[in-house]
Every structure is written in structure tokens, then in C-alpha cells.
XYZ file of C-alpha atoms in Angstrom:
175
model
C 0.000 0.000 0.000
C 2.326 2.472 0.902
C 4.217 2.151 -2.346
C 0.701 3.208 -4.166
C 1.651 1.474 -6.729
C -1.529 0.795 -9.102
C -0.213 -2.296 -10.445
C -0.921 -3.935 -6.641
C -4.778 -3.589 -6.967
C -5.864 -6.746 -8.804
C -4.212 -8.792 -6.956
C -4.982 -7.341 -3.706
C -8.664 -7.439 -4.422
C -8.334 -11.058 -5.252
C -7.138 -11.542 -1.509
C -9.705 -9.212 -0.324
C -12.484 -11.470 -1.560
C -10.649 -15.048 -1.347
C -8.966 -15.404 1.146
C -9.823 -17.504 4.304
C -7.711 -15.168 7.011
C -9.541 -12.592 8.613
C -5.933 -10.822 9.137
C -5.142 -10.890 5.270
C -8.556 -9.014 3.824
C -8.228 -6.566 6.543
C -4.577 -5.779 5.500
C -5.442 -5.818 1.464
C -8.237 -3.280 2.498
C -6.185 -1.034 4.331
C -3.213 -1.483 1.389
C -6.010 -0.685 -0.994
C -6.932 2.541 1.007
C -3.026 3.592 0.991
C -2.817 2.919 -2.538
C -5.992 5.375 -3.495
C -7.183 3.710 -6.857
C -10.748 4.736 -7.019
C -11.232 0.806 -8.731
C -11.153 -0.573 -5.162
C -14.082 0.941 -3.997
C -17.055 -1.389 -5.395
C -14.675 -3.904 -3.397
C -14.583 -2.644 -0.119
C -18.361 -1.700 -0.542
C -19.480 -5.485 -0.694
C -18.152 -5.824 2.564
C -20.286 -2.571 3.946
C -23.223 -3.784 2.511
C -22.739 -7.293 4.226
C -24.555 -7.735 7.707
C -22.101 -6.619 11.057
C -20.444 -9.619 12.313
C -18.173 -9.456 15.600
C -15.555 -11.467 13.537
C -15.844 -8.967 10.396
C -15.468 -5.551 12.728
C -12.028 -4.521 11.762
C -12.228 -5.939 8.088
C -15.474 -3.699 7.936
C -13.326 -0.941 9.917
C -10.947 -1.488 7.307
C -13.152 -0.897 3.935
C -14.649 2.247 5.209
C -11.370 4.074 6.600
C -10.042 2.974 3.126
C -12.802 4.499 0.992
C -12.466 7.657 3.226
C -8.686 7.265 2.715
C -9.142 7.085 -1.220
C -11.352 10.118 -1.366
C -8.875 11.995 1.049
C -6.168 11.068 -2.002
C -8.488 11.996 -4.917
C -9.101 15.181 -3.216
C -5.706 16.331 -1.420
C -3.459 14.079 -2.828
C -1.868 12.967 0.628
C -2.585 9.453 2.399
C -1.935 10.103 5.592
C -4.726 10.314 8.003
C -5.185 10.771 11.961
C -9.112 10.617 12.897
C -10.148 12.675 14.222
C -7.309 15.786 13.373
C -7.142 16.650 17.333
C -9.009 17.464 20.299
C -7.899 20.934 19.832
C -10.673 23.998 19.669
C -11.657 24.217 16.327
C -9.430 27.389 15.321
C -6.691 25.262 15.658
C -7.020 22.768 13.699
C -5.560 23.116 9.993
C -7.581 21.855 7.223
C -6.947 21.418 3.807
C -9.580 22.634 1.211
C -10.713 19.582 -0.713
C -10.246 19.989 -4.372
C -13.658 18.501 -5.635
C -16.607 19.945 -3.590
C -18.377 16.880 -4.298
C -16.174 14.011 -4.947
C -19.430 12.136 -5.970
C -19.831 13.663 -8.987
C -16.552 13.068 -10.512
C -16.279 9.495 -9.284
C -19.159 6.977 -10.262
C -18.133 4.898 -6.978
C -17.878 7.344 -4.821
C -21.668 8.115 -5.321
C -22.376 4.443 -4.779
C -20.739 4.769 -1.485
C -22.975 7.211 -0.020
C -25.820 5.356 0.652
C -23.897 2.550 1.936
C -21.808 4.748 4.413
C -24.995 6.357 5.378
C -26.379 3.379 6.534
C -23.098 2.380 8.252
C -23.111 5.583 10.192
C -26.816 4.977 10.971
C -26.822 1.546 11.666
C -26.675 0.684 15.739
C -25.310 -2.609 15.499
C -22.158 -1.638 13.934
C -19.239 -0.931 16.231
C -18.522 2.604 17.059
C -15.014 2.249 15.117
C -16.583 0.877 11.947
C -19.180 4.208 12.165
C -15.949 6.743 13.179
C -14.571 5.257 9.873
C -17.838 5.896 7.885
C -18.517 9.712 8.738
C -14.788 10.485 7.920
C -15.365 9.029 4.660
C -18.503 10.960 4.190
C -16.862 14.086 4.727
C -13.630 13.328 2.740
C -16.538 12.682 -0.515
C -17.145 16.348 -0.075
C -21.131 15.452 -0.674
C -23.271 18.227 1.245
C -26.566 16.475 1.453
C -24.890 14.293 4.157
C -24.870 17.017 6.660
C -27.783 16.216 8.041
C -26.810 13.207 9.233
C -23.519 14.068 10.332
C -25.048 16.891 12.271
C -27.627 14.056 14.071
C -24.094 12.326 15.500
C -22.885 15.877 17.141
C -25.097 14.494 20.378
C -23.638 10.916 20.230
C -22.236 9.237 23.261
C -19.030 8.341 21.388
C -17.063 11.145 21.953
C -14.946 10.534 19.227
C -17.880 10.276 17.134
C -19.221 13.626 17.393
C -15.071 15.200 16.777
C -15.057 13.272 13.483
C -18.456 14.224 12.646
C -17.432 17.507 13.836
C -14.227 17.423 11.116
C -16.194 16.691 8.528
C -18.852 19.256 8.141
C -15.843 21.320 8.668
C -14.544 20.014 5.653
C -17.740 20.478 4.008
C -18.585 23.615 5.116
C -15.478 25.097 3.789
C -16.019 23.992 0.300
């Protein structure tokens, strides 16, 4: 992954969907993330749309920090990530402006991921890391009409929750 190197993809999908070790898809997801080819995302989408299992948390974890990683590449061309920024008040924090202010529209699968992440974020029986991961993808998309639902997670009891939910309609807002 961290050689982004494009060539890697096909066969890391290929472990992503074969293989039997828990421990292998998670680390071909997260590899795919790092890489940021946009052709990974219908991949790590099947495994959103799958029902929560206990002994699928990080893969899922995985898939959705790596689509938020991907858009995070497509729009600021960096893959380096730290959710949420900081704890800091919010006039500290440095942001970058995303490039696309709707990463949707320029990317097929990134407007196939909305829904899904939505749902995610939404869903109660998915852990609290695998919904962190989901609202920082939504706001690295850059796609406004999820602000509503980001804004229903600012009263969460997951602390870090709300400050990722809080990051991204920063992100959007300043688009």
C-alpha cells in the first residue's frame, strides 16, 4: 500500500475477496486505502453492505477508513490520516480545502458509497469504530446532502464520534 503502486490492486482485491484469514482481507483493504485507486471501492463496498459480524469488525473498519482514505487522495493528494485531526478547539485545527466539492460527482463509486456509508453511520449494530470510519469518509466525498446526518451524531455518546463528525462538516462547510 504504501508504495501506491496501481499495479498492486488486482491482486490485492483477489485476496480481499478469497482469502480464508480474517488478518489478510483486513490488510489488502487497508493497502487498498493507501494505494488510493478509485477501482477498489465497489470492493470494499461489498463488505459494507454485508450484515455486522463481531468477527468482520475490523475488516469492515478497514473498507470504510479505506474508501475515506481514497477520497482523502483523490481530493488532497496525501494518504496520511489521523481521525479525528485533534481534540484541539476548532481554530486550531488546519484543514486542507478539498479539491472537488463533491467528490461524488466526478467518481461513479464514490456516489455508490454514499448510501452505503450512510447506513453504516446509521446503523446501531455496527461498532462505534466501523461508524468513526464511515462519517470520515462521508466528509472526505465532499457530498453536502450528508450534513444532516452528520449533524444528528454531534449528540452521540461516542465522543470521538461527534469530533469526526465535527471534522467533517468542517470540511464540508469550507467547500
Amino acid at each position: 500500500g504504501r508504495t501506491q503502486s496501481s499495479i498492486t490492486v488486482q491482486p490485492l482485491l483477489r485476496v480481499l475477496q478469497s482469502d480464508k484469514n480474517s488478518e489478510i482481507r483486513m490488510s489488502a483493504a487497508v493497502a487498498l486505502g493507501e494505494i488510493g485507486d478509485v477501482s477498489a471501492i465497489d470492493f470494499l463496498l461489498e463488505v459494507l453492505r454485508r450484515q455486522p459480524k463481531n468477527e468482520e469488525d475490523f475488516l469492515r473498519r478497514a473498507a470504510a477508513r479505506s474508501i475515506g482514505q481514497i477520497a482523502q487522495i483523490q481530493q488532497v493528494n496525501s494518504n496520511y490520516v489521523v481521525t479525528p485531526e485533534s481534540f484541539l478547539p476548532e481554530n486550531y485545527k488546519v484543514f486542507v480545502n478539498l479539491k472537488y466539492a463533491n467528490l461524488a460527482e466526478k467518481h461513479q463509486p464514490f456516489r455508490q458509497s454514499i448510501p452505503v456509508l450512510l447506513f453504516v453511520l446509521q446503523n446501531p449494530k455496527e461498532s462505534d469504530d466501523v461508524r468513526r470510519e464511515a462519517a470520515f469518509a462521508l466528509g472526505s466525498i465532499g457530498d453536502k446532502s450528508v450534513i444532516p446526518i452528520l449533524q444528528s451524531n454531534l449528540n452521540a455518546k461516542d465522543y470521538y464520534l461527534v469530533e469526526i463528525c465535527k471534522e467533517a462538516l468542517t470540511k464540508l462547510n469550507n467547500n
